CSV table of C-alpha atoms in Angstrom, one decimal:
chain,number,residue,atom,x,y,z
C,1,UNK,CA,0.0,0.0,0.0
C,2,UNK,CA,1.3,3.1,-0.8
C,3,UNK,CA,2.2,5.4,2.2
C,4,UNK,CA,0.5,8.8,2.7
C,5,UNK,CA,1.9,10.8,4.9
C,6,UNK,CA,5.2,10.9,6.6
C,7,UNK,CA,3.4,11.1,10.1
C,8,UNK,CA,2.9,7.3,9.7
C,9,UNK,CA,6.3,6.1,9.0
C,10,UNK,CA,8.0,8.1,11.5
C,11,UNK,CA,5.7,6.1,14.0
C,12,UNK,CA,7.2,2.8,12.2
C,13,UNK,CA,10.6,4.5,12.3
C,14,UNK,CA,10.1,4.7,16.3
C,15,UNK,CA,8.9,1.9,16.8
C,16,UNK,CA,10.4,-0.7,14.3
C,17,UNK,CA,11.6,-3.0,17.2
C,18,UNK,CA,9.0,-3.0,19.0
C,19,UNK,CA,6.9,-4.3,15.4
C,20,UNK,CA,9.6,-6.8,14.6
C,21,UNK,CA,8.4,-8.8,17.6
C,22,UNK,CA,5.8,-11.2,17.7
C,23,UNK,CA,2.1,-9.4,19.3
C,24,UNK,CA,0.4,-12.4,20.2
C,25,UNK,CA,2.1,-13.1,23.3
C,26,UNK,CA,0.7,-11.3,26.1
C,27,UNK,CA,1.8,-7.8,26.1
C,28,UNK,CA,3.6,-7.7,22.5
C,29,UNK,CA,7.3,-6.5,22.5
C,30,UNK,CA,10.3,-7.9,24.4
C,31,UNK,CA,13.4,-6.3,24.5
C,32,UNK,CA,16.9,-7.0,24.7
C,33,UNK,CA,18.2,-5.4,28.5
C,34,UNK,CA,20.2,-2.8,28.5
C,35,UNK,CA,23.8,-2.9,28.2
C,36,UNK,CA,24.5,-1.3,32.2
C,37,UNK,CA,27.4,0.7,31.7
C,38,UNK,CA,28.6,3.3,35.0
C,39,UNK,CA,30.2,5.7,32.8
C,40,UNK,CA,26.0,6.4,31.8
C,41,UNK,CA,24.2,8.9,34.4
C,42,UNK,CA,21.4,10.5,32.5
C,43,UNK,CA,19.1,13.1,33.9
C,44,UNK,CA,16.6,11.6,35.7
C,45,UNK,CA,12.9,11.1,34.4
C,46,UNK,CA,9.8,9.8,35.4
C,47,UNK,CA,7.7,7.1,33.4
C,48,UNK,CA,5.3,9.6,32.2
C,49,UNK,CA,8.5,12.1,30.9
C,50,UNK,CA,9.8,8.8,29.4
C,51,UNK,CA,6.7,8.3,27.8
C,52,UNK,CA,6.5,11.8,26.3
C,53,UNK,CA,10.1,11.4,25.1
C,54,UNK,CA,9.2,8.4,22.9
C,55,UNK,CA,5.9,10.1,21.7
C,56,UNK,CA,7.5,12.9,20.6
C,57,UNK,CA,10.1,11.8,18.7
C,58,UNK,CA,10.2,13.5,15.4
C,59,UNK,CA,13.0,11.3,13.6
C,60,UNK,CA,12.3,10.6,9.7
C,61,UNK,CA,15.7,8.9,8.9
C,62,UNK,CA,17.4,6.1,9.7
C,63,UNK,CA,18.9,2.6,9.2
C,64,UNK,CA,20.8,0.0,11.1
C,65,UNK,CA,20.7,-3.9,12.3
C,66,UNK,CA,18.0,-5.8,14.1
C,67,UNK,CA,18.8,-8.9,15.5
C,68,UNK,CA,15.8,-11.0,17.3
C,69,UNK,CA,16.3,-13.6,19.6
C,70,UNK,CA,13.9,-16.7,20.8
C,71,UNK,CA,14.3,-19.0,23.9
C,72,UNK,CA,11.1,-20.1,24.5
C,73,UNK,CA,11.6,-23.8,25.9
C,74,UNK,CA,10.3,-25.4,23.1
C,75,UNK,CA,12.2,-28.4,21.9
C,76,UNK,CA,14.6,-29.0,19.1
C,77,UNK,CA,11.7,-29.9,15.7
C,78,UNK,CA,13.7,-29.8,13.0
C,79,UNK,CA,14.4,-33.3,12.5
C,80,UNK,CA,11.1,-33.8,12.4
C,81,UNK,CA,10.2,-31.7,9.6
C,82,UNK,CA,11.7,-33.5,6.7
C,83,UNK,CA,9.1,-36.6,6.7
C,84,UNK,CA,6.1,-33.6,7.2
C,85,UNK,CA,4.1,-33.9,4.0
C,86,UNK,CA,1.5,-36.1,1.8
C,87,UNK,CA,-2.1,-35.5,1.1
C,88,UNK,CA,-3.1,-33.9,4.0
C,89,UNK,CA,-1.0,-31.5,4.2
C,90,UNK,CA,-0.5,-30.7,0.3
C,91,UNK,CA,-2.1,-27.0,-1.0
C,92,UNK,CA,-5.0,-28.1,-3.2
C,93,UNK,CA,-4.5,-27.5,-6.4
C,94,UNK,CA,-1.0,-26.6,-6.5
C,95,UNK,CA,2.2,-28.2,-8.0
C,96,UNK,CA,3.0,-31.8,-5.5
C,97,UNK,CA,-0.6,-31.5,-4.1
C,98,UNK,CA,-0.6,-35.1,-5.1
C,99,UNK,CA,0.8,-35.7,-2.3
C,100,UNK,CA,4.0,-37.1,-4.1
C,101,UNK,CA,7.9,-35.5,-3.6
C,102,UNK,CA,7.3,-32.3,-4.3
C,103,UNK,CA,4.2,-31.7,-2.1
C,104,UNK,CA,6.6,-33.2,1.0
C,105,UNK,CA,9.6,-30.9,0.3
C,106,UNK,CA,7.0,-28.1,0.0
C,107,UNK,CA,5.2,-28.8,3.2
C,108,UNK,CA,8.2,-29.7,5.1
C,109,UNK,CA,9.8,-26.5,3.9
C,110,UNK,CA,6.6,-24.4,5.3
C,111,UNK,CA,6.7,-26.5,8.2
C,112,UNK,CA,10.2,-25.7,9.2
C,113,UNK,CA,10.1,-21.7,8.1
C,114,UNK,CA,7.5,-21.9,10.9
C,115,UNK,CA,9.4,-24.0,13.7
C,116,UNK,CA,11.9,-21.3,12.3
C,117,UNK,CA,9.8,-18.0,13.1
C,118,UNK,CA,9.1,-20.0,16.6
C,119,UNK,CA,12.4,-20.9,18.1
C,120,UNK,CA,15.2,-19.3,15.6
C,121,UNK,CA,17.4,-16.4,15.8
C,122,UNK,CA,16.9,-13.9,12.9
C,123,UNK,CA,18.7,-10.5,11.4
C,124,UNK,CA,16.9,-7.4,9.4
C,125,UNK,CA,18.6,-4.6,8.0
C,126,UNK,CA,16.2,-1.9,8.1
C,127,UNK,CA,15.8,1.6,6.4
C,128,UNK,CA,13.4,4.5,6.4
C,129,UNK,CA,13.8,7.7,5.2
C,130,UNK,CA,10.4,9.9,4.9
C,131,UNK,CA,7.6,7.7,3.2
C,132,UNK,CA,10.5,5.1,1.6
C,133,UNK,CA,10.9,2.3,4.0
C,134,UNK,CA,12.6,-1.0,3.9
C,135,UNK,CA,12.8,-3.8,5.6
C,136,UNK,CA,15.6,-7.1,4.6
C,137,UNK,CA,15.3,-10.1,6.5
C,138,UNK,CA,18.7,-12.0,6.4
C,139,UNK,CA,18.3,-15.7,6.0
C,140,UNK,CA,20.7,-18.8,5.5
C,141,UNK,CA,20.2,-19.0,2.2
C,142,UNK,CA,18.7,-16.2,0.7
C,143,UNK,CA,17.1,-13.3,1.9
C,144,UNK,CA,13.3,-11.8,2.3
C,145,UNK,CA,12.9,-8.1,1.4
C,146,UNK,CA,9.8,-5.6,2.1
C,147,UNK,CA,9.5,-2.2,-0.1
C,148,UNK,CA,7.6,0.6,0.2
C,149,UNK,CA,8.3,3.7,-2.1
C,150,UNK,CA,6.2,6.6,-2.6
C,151,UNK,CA,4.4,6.3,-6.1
C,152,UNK,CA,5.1,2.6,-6.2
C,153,UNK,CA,3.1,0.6,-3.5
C,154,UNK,CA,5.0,-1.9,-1.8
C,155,UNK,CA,7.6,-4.7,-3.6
C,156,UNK,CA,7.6,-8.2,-1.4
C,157,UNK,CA,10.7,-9.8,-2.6
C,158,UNK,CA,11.6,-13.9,-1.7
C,159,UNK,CA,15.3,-14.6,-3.6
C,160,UNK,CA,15.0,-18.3,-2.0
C,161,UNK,CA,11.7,-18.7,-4.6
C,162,UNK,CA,12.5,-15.9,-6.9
C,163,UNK,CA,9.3,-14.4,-6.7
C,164,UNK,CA,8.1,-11.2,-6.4
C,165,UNK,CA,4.5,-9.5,-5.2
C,166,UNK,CA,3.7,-6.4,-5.9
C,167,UNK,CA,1.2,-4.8,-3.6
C,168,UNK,CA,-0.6,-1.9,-5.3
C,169,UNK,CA,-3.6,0.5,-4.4
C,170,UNK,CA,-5.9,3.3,-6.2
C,171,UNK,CA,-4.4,6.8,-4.7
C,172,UNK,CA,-7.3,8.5,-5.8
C,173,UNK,CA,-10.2,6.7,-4.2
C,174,UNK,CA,-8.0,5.8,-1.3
C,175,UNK,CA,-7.5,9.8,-0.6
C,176,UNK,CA,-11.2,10.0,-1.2
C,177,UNK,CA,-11.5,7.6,1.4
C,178,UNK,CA,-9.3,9.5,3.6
C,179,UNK,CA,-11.3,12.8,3.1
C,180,UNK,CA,-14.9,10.9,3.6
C,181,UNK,CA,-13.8,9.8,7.1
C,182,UNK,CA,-12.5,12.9,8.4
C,183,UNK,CA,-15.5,14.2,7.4
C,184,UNK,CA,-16.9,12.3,9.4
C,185,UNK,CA,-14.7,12.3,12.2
C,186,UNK,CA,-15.3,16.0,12.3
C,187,UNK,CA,-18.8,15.8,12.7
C,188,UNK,CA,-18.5,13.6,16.0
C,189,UNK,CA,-15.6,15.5,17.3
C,190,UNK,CA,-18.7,18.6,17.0
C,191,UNK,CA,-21.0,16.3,18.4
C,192,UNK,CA,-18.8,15.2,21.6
C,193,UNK,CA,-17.2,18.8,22.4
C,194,UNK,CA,-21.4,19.9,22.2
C,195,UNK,CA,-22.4,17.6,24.7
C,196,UNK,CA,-19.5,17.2,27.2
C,197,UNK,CA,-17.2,20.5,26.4
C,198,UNK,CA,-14.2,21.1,25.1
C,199,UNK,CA,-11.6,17.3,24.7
C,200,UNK,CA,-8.9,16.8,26.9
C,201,UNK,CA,-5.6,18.1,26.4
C,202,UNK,CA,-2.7,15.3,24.9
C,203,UNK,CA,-1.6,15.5,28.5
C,204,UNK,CA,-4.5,14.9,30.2
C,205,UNK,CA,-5.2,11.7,27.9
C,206,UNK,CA,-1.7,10.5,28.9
C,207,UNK,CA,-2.1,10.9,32.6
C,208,UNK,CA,-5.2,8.9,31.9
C,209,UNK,CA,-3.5,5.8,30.3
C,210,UNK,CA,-0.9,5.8,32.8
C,211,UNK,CA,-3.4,5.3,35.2
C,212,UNK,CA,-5.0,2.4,33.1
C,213,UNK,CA,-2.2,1.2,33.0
C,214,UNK,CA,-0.9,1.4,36.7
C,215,UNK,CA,-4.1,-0.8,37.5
C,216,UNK,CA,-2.9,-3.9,36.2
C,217,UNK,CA,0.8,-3.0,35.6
C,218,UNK,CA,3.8,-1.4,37.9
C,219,UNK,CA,5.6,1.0,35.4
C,220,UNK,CA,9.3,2.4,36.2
C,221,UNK,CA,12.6,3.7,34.7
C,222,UNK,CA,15.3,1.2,35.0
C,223,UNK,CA,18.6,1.5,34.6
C,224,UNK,CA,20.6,3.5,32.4
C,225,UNK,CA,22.6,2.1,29.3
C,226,UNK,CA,23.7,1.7,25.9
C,227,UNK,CA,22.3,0.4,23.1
C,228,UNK,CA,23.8,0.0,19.3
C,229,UNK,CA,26.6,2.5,20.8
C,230,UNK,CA,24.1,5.0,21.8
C,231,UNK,CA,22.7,6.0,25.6
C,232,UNK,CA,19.4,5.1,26.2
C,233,UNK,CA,16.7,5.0,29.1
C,234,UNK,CA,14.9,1.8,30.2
C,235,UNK,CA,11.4,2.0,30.7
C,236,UNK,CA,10.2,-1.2,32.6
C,237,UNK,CA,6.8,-2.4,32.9
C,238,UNK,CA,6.0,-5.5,35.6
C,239,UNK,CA,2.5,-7.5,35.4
C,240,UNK,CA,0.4,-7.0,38.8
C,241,UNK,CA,-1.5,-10.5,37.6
C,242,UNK,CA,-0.5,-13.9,39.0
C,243,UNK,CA,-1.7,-15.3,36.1
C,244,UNK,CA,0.1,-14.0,33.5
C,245,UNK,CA,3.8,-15.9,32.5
C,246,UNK,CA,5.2,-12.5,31.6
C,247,UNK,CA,7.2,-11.2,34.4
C,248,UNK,CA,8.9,-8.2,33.0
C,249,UNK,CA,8.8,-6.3,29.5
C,250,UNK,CA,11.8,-3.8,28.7
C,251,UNK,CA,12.0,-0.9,26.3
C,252,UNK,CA,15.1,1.0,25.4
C,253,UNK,CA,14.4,4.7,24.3
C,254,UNK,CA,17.4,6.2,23.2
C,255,UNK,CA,18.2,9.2,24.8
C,256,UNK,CA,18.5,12.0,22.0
C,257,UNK,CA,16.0,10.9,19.4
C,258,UNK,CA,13.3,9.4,22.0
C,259,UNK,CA,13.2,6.2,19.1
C,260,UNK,CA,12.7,2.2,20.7
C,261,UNK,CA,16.5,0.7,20.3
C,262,UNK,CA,15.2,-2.6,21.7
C,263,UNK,CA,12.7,-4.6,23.5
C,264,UNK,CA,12.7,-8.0,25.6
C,265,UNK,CA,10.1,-10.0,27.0
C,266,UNK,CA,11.2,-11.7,30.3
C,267,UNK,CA,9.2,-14.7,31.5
C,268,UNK,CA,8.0,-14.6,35.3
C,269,UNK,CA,10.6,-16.1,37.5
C,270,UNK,CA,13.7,-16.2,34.9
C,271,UNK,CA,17.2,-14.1,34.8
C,272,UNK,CA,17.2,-13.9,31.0
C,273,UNK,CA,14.7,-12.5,28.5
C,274,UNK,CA,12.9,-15.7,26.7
C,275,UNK,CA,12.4,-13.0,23.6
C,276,UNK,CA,14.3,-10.4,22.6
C,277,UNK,CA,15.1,-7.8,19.5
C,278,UNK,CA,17.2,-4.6,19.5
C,279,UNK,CA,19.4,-2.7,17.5
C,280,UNK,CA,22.9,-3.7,17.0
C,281,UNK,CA,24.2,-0.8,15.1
C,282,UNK,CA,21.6,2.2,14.1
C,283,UNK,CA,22.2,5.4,12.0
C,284,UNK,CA,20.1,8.6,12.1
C,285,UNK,CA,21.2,10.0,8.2
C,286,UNK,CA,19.1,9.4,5.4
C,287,UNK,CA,20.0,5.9,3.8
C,288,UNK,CA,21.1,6.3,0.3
C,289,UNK,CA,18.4,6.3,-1.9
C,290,UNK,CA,19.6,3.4,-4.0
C,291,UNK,CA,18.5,0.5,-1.0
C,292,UNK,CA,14.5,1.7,-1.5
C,293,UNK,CA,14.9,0.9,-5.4
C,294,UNK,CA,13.5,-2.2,-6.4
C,295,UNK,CA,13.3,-4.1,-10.0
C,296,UNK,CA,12.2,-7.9,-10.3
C,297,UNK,CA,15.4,-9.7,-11.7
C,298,UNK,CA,15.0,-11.2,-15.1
C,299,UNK,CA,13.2,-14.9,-14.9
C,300,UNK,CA,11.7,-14.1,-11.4
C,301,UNK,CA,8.1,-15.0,-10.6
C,302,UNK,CA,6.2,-12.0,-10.7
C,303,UNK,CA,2.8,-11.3,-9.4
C,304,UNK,CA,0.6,-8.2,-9.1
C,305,UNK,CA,-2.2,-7.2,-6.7
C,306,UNK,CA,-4.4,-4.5,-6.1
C,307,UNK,CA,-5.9,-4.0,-3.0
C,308,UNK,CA,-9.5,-2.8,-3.1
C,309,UNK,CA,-10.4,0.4,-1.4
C,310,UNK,CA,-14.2,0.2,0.7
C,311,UNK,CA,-16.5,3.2,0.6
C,312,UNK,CA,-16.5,4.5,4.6
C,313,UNK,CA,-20.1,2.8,4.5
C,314,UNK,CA,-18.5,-0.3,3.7
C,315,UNK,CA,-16.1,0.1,6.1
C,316,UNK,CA,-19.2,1.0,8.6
C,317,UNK,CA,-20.6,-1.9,7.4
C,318,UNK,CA,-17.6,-4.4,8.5
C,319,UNK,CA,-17.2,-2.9,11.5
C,320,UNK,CA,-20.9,-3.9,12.8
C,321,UNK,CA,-20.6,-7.2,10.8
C,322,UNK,CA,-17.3,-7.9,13.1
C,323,UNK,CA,-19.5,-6.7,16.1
C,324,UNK,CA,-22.1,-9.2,15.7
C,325,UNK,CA,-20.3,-12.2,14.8
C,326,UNK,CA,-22.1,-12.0,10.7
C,327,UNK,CA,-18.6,-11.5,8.9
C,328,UNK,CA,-17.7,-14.5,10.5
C,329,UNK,CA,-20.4,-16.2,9.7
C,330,UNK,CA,-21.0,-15.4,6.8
C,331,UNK,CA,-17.6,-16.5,5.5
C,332,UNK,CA,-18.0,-19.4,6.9
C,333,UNK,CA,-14.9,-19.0,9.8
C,334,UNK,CA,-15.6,-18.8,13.5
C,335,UNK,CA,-15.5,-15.8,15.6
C,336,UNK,CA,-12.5,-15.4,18.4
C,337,UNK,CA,-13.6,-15.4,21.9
C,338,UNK,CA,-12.1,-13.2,24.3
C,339,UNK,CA,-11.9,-14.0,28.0
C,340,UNK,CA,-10.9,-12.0,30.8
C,341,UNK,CA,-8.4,-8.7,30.1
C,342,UNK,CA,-5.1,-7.1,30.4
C,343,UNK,CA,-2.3,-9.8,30.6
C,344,UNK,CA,-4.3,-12.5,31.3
C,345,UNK,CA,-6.0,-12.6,28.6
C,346,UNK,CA,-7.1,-15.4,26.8
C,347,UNK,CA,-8.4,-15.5,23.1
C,348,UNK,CA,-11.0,-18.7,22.2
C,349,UNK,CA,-11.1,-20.0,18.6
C,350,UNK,CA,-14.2,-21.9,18.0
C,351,UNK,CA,-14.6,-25.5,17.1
C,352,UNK,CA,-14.0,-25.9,12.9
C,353,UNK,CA,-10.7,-23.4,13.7
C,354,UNK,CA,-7.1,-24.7,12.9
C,355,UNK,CA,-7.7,-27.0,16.6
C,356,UNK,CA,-10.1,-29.7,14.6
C,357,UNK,CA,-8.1,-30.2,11.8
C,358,UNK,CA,-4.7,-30.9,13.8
C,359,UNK,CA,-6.7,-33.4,16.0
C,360,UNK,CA,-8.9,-34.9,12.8
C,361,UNK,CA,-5.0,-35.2,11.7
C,362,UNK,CA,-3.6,-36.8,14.5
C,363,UNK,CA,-6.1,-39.4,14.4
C,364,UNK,CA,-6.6,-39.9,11.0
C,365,UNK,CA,-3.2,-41.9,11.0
C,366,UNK,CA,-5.1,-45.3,11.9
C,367,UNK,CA,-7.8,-45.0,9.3
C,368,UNK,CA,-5.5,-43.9,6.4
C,369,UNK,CA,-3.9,-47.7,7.3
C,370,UNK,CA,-7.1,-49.4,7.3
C,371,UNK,CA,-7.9,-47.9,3.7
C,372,UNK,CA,-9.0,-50.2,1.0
C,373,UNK,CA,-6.2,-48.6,-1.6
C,374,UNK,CA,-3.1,-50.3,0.4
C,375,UNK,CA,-0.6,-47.9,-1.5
C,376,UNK,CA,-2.3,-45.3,-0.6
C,377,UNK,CA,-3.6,-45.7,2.5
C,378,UNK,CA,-0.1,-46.4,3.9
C,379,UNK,CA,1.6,-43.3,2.1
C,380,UNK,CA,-1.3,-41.1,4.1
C,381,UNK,CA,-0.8,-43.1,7.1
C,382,UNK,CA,2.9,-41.7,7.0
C,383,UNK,CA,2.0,-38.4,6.4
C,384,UNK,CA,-0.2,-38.7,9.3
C,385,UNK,CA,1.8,-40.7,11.6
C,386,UNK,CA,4.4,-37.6,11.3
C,387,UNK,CA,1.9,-34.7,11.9
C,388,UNK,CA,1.0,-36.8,14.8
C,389,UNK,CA,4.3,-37.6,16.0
C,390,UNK,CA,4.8,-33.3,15.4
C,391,UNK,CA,2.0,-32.9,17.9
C,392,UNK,CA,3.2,-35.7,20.7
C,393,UNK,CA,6.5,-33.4,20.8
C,394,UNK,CA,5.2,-30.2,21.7
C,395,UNK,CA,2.0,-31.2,23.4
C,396,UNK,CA,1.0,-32.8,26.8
C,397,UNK,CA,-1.8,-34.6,26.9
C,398,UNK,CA,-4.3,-33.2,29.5
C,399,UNK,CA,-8.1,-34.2,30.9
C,400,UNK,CA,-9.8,-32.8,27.9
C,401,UNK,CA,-7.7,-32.0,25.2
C,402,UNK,CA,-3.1,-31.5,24.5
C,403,UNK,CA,-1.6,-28.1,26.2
C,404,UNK,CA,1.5,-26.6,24.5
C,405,UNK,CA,3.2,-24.5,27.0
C,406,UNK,CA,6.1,-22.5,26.3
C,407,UNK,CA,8.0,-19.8,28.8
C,408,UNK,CA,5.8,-17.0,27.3
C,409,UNK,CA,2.2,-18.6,25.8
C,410,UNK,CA,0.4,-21.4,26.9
C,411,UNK,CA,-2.1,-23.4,23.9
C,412,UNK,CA,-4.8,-25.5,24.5
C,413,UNK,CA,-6.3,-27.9,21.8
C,414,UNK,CA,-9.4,-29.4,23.0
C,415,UNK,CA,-10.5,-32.9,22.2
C,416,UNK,CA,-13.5,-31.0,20.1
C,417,UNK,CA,-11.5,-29.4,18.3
C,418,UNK,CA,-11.3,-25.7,20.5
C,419,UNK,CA,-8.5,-23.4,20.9
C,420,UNK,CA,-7.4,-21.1,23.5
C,421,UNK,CA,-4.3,-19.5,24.2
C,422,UNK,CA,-2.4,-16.1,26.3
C,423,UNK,CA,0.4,-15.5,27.8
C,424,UNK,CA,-0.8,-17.2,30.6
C,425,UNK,CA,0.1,-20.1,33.0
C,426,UNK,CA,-1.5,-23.6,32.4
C,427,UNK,CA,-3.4,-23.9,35.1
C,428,UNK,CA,-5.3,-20.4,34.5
C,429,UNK,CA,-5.8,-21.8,30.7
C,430,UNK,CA,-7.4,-24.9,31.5
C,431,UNK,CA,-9.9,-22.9,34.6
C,432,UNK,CA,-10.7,-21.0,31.7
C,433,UNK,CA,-11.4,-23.3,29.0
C,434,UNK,CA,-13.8,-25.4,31.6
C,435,UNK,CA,-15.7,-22.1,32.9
C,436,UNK,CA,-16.0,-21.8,28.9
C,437,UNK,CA,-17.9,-25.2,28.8
């Protein structure tokens, strides 16, 4: 999509560590610690100037290293990942969905880029200057590049496939779009001022979320340090919720600029951060213009889309669909559950989710065997034997379903087919999941 305005990416300028990290668990970011260094005595701040530091930060250039780092407990897969494959795991319709070679290597290969994502270490050069931005993930073999340059939409480049995607959208309707809603934002900001005065100052909204926030969550300045060469502060937030397997979450703000050198994610009870990304070397010039450039190489795989712009009734129109459950519905996929709030939350996908089709997979090992076609019912009762032999690795079986627990998320799969997951311990999982029913 093509950026428009520069107020957006110096937001993912700021914030590009924090981004890099996976959301999903529990309170989103985890950040490398500090460097502690004595030589470092900055002037002393309190959370909320910290806070306002980051918020205000007004950098529109720079580039440098990310490197991310995973230890969540989960074991060692990749030898597993080889014999993934056959019918049941195959893309329908595509090249080796026959279930033959090629439909193993491919499914093994997805299976292992996501055992990968889980429990590797990665590296990402990153660059941004005004509305060009990218982002180059480093891996063994090849890299994985993201684009976005103004007038160009955005370039999604794999060297390991050679292929390319390029992601465009209408500029025209998508700035009528823009005007539409703040239109309409204008006419409730009238409405709101007429019938409880004037809004609250950017101050007063911040001394608001801090106090949200120090309901559920004990927020200090840590320890001064350096990061990627550079002195930074250390904002620290602590969980005030048993339940939750996050014990601490620390964010780097460097010092001058006010922009997130690094995160880390620190699991309750542990010394070292179970999930971690920072900065290992950062630059605030303008990158040289010739990194945002981007041409497919000849023979390359290339594929075009344009993404739709709604009408704002459209948009309107999702938003109550998503409200009542009908988009869902209507596209035939279930609609997440939420239970409870703040770090304990946990997050309910319906029966007919990804949870029935891993167990229906599982158990499908012994009736693939007891096929009438005995070719094939043995080559699917391989294919199943491994899925299942996948699952028996990272799950434990418990009174009602398998539990994957790692230092930072906890998963259950129930036996009808159910999932729930947060960064939450076991025990509070499985209270939840039987008050669910």
């Amino acid at each position: 999509m093509r950026p428009r305005d520069t107020g957006a990416s110096r937001r993912f300028a700021r914030w590009i560590p924090a981004i890099a990290a996976p959301i999903v668990i529990g309170a989103a970011v985890v950040l490398v610690p500090l460097q502690a260094n004595a030589a470092v005595d900055l002037p002393d701040l309190t959370p909320k100037e910290l806070l306002e530091l980051a918020s205000s930060s007004d950098v529109e250039a720079m580039s440098g290293t990310v490197e991310q780092t995973s230890e969540l407990g989960l074991p060692d897969l990749s030898g597993l990942t080889g014999g993934m494959g056959g019918p049941a795991s195959a893309t329908p319709g595509a090249e080796g969905s026959d279930g033959g070679e090629d439909g193993d290597a491919a499914s093994g290969a997805g299976i292992d880029e996501l055992l990968s994502l889980i429990t590797g270490d990665h590296t990402a050069k990153v660059y941004v200057d005004g509305s060009h931005a990218r982002l180059q993930v480093l891996d063994r073999l090849g890299e994985r590049d993201v684009y976005v340059a103004k007038g160009e939409g955005v370039w999604l480049w794999d060297s390991r496939e050679q292929s390319a995607t390029h992601v465009t959208v209408d500029q025209a309707a998508l700035d009528a779009l823009k005007a539409e809603a703040e239109s309409h934002a204008d006419e409730v900001r009238a409405k709101l001022e007429a019938e409880v005065g004037t809004l609250p100052t950017p101050e007063e909204v911040l001394d608001q979320a801090l106090a949200r926030l120090d309901e559920t969550t004990d927020v200090s300045v840590g320890t001064d340090g350096r990061v990627a060469g550079r002195d930074a502060y250390e904002l620290v937030l602590v969980p005030r919720d048993d339940a939750t397997l996050v014990g601490e979450v620390s964010v780097a703000i460097d010092a001058d600029t006010g922009v997130a050198l690094a995160a880390s994610v620190t699991a309750a009870g542990a010394e070292k951060p179970a999930f971690s990304v920072a900065f290992t070397d950062v630059s605030f010039a303008a990158p040289d213009a010739s990194v945002f450039a981007f041409t497919p190489p000849d023979g390359a795989t290339v594929t075009e889309h344009e993404v739709p712009v709604p009408t704002v009734a459209e948009v309107e129109q999702w938003k109550a669909d998503a409200e009542s459950g009908a988009a869902g519905e209507a596209e035939g996929m279930p609609r997440p559950v939420v239970h409870g709030s703040g770090w304990s939350t946990v997050v309910e996908l319906p029966a007919d989710a990804a949870g029935a089709s891993m167990l229906e997979g599982s158990a499908s090992g012994d009736a693939a065997d007891s096929g009438t076609g005995a070719a094939e019912g043995a080559e699917g009762a391989e294919g199943f034997a491994d899925a299942s032999t996948l699952l028996d690795s990272i799950t434990q079986r418990v009174a009602g379903g398998r539990i994957i627990s790692t230092s930072l998320a906890t998963v259950l799969i129930t036996d009808d087919g159910r999932v729930f997951g947060g960064a939450v311990t076991p025990e509070h999982l499985l209270a939840v999941a039987s008050s669910a029913g």
